[in-house]
PDB file of C-alpha atoms in Angstrom:
ATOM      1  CA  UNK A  10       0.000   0.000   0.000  1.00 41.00           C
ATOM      2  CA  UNK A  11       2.264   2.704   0.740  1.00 46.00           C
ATOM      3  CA  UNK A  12       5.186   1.928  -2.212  1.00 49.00           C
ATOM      4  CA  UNK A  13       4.016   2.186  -5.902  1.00 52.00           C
ATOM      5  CA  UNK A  14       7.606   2.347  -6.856  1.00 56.00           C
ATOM      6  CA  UNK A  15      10.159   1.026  -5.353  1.00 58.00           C
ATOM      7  CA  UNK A  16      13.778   3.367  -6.075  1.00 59.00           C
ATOM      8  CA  UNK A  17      16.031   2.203  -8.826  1.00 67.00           C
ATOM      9  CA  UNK A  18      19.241   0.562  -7.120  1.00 69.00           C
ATOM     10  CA  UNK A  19      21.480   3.082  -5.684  1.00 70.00           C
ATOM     11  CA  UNK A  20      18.634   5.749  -5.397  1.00 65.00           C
ATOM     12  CA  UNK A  21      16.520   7.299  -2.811  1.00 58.00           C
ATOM     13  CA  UNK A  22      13.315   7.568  -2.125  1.00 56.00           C
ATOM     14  CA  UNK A  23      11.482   9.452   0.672  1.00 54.00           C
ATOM     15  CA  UNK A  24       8.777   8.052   2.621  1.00 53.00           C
ATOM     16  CA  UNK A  25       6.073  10.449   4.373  1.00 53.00           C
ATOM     17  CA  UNK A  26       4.770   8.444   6.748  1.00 53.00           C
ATOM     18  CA  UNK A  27       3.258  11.653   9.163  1.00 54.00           C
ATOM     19  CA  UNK A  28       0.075  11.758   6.577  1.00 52.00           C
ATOM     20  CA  UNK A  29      -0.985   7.900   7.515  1.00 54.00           C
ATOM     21  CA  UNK A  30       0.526   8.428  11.056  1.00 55.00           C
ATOM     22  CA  UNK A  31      -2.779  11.016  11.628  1.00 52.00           C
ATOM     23  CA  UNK A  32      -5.432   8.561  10.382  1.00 53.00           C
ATOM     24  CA  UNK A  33      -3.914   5.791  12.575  1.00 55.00           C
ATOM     25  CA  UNK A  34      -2.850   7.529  15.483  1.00 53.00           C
ATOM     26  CA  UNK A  35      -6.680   9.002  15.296  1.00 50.00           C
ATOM     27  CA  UNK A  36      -8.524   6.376  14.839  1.00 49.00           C
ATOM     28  CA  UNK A  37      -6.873   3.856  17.782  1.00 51.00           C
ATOM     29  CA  UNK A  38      -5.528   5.882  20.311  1.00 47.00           C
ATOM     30  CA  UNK A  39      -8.502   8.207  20.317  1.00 50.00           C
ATOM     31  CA  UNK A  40     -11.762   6.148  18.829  1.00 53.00           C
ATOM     32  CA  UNK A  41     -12.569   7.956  16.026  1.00 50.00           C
ATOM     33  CA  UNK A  42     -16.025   7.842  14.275  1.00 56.00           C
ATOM     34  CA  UNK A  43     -16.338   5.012  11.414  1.00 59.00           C
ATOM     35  CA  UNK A  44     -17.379   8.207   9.072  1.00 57.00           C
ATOM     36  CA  UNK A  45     -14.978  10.341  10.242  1.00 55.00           C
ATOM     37  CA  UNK A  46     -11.855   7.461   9.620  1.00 54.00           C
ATOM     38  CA  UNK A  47     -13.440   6.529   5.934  1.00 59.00           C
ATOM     39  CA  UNK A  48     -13.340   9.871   5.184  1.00 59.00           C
ATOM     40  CA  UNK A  49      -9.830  10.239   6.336  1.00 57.00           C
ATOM     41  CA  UNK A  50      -9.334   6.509   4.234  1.00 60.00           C
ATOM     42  CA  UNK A  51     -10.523   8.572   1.406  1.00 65.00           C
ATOM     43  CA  UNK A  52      -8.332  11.653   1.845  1.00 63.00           C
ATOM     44  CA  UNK A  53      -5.762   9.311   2.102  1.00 64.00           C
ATOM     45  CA  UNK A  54      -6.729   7.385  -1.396  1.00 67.00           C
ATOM     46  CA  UNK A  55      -7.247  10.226  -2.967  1.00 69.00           C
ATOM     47  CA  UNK A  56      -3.201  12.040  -2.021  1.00 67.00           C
ATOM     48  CA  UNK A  57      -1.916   8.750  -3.152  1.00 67.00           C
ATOM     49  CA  UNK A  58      -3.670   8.951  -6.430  1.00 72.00           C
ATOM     50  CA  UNK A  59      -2.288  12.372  -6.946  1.00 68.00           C
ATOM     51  CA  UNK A  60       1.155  11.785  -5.952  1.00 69.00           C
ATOM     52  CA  UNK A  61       0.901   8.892  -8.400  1.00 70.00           C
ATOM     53  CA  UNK A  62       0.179  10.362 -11.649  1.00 72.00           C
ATOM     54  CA  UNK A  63       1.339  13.940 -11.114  1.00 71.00           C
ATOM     55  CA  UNK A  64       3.991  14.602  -8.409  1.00 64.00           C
ATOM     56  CA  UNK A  65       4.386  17.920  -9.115  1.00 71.00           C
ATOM     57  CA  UNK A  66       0.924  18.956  -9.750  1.00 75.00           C
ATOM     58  CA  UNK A  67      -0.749  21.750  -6.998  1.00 82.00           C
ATOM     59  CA  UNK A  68      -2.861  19.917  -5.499  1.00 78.00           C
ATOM     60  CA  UNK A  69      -0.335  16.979  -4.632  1.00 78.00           C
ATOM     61  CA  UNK A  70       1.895  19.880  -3.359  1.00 82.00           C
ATOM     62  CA  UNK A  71      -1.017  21.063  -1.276  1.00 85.00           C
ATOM     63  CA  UNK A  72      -1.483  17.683   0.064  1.00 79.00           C
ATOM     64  CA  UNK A  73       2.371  17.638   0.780  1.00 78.00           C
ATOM     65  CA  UNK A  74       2.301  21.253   2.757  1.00 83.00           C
ATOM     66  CA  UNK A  75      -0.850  20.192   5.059  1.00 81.00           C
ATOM     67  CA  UNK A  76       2.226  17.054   5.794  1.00 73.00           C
ATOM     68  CA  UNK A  77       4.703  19.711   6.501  1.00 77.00           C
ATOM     69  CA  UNK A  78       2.342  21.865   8.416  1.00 82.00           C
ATOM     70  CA  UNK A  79       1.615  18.826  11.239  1.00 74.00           C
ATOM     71  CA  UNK A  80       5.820  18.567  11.444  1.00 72.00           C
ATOM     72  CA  UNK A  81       5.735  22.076  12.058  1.00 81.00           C
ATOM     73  CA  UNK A  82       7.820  22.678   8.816  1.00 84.00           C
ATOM     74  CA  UNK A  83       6.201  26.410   8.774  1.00 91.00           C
ATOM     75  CA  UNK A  84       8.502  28.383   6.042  1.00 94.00           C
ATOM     76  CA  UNK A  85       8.176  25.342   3.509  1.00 89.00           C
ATOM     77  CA  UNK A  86       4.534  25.337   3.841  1.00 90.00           C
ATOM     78  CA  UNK A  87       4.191  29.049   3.334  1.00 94.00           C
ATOM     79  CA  UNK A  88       6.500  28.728   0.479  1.00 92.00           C
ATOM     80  CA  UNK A  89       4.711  26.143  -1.403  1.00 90.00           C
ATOM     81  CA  UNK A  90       1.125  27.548  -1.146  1.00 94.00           C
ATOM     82  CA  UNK A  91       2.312  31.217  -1.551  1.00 94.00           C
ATOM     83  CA  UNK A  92       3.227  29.180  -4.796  1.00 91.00           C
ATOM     84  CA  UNK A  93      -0.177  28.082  -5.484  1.00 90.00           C
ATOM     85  CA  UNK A  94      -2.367  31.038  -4.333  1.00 93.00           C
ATOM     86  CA  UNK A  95      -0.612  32.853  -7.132  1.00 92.00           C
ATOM     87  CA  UNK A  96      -2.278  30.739  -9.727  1.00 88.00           C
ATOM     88  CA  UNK A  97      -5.003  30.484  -7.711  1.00 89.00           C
ATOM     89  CA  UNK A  98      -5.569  33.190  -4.909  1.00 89.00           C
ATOM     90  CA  UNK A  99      -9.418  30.824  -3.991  1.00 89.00           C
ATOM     91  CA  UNK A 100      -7.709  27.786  -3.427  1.00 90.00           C
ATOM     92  CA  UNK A 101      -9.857  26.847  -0.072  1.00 92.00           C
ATOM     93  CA  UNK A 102      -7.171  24.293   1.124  1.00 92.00           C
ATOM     94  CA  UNK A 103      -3.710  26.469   0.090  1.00 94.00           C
ATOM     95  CA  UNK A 104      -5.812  29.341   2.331  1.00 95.00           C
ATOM     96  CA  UNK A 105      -6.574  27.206   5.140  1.00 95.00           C
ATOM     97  CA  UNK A 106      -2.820  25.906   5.400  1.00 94.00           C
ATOM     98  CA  UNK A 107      -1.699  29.576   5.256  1.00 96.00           C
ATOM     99  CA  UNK A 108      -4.089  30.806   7.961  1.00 97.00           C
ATOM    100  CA  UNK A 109      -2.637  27.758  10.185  1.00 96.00           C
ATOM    101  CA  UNK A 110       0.913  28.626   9.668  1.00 96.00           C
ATOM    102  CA  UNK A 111       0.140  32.656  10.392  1.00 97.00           C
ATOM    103  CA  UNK A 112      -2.249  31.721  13.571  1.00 96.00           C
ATOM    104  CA  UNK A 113       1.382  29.537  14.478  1.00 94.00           C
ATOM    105  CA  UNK A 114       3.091  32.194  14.217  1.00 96.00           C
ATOM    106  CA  UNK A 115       0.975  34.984  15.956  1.00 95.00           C
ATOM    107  CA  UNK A 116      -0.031  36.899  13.153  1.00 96.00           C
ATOM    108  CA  UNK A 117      -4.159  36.632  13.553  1.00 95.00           C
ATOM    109  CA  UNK A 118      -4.595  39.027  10.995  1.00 96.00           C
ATOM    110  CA  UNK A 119      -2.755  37.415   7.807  1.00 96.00           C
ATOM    111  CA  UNK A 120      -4.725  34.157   9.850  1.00 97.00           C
ATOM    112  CA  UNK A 121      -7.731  35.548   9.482  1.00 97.00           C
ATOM    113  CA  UNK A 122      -7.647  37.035   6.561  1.00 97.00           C
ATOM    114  CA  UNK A 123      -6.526  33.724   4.951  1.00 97.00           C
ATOM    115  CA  UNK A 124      -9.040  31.055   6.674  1.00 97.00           C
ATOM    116  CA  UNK A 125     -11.746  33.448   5.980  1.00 97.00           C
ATOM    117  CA  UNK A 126     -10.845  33.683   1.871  1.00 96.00           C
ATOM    118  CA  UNK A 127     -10.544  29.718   2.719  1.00 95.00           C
ATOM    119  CA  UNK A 128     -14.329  29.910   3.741  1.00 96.00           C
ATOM    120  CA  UNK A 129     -15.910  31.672   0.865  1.00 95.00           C
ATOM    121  CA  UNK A 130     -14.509  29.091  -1.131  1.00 92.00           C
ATOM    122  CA  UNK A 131     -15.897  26.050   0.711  1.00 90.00           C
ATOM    123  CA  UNK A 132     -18.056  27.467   4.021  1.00 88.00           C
ATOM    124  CA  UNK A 133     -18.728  23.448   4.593  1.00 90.00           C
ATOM    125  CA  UNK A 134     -15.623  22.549   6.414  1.00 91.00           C
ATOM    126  CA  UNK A 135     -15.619  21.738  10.105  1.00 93.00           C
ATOM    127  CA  UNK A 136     -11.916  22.122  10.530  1.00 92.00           C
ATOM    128  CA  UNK A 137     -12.059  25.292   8.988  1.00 95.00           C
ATOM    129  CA  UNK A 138     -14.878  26.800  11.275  1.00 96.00           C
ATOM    130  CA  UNK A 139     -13.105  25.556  14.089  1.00 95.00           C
ATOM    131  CA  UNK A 140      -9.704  27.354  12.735  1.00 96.00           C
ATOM    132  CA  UNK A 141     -11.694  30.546  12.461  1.00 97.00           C
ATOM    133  CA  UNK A 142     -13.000  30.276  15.852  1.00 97.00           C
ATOM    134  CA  UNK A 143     -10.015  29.794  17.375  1.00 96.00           C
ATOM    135  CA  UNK A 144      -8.625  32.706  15.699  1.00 97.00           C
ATOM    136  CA  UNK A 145     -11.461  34.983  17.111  1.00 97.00           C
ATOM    137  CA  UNK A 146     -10.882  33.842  20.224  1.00 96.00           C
ATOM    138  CA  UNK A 147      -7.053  34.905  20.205  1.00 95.00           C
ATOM    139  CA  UNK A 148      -8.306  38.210  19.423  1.00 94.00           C
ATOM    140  CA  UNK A 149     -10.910  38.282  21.916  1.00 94.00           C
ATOM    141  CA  UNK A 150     -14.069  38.867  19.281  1.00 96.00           C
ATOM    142  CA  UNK A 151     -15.750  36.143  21.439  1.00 95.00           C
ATOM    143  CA  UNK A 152     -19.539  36.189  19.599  1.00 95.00           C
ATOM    144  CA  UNK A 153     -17.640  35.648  16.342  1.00 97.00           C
ATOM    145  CA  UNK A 154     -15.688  32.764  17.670  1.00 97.00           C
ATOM    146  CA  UNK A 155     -19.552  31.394  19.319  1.00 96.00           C
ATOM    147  CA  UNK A 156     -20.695  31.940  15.781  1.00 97.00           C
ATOM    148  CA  UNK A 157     -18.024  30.061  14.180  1.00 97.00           C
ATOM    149  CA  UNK A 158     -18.286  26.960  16.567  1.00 97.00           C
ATOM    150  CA  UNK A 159     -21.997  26.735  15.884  1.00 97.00           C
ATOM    151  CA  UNK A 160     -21.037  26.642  12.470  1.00 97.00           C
ATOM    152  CA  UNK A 161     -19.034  23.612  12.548  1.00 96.00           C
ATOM    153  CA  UNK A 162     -21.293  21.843  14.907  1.00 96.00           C
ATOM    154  CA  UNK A 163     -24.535  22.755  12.205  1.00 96.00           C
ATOM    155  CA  UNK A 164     -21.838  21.238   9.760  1.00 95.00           C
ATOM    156  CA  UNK A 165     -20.917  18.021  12.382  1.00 92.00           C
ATOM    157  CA  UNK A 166     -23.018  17.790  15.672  1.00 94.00           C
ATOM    158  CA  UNK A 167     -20.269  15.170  16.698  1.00 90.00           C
ATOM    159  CA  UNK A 168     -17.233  17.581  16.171  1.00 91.00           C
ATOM    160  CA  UNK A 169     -15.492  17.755  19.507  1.00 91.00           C
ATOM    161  CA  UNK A 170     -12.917  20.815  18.659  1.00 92.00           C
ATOM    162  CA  UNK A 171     -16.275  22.668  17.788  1.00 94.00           C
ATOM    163  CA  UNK A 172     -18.417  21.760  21.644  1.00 95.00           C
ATOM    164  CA  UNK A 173     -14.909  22.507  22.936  1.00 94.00           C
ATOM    165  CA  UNK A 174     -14.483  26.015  21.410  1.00 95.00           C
ATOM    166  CA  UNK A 175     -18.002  26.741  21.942  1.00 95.00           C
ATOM    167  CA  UNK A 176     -17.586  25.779  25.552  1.00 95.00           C
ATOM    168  CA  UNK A 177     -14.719  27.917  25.338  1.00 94.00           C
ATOM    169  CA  UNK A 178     -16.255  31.349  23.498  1.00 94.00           C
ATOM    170  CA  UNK A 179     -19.132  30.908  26.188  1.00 94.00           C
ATOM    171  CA  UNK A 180     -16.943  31.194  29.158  1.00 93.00           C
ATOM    172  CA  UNK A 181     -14.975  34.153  27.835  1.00 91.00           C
ATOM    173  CA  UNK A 182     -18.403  35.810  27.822  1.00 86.00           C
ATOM    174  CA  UNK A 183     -18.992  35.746  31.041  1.00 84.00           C
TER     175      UNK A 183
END
């Protein structure tokens, strides 16, 4: 499953493991939701396919930043979708991964501004709504943040990051 080609003698190959690490590390250590693990099965299906037939296309390099982002590889994942958002400033996932690595960094506003262009482009993303909320929280806009943790929970009831940040935007109004 994970080698499709095997290096030519006296070459190298690298292996990113991290990407199946998440699914499996997720769905046994913490008892993940049978939808929520065949999704991440098909997220998983679907990188491979890309990195088969087109190593170098966007979206596999996408793919390989959201990698890099969990290692905490922060300037190669701005570099590579700065790279993308130039052919394509709406890419929802090149956003998201640039919000992530500015709200790493401190800077909520290039965060913000980044998982919200992220949002326009596909509002239907739990991860994303949770993202956002977090980021309104940082800056202390604590109805926005309760608005964006509804969001994701109207999107996944289930979603624990979004009763957690909900739980969290309540207190901080009180």
């Amino acid at each position: 499953r994970y080698w499709r080609d095997i290096p030519a003698r006296g070459q190298v190959a690298v292996f990113q493991h991290s990407y199946y690490h998440w699914l499996l590390r997720d769905r046994f250590d913490s008892c993940l939701k049978t939808k929520k693990w065949q999704a991440g099965i098909e997220s998983f299906r679907q990188f491979e396919q890309v990195l088969a037939k087109k190593p170098d296309d966007k979206g596999c390099k996408v793919l390989i930043a959201g990698c890099r982002l969990q290692m905490g590889q922060l300037d190669e994942v701005e570099r590579v979708v700065k790279e993308v958002l130039t052919d394509d400033a709406d890419a929802p996932l090149a956003n998201y991964y640039l919000g992530v690595t500015h709200f790493q960094r401190g800077d909520i506003v290039l965060a913000l501004k980044h998982l919200l262009q992220a949002d326009e482009a596909n509002p239907g993303w739990v991860e994303l709504q949770c993202q956002i909320g977090m980021v309104y929280l940082r800056r202390g806009y604590w109805r926005k943040a309760e608005q964006a943790f509804k969001k994701a929970l109207e999107i996944d009831p289930d979603s624990a990051e979004g009763h957690d940040g909900l739980g969290v935007a309540y207190r901080a109004q009180q």
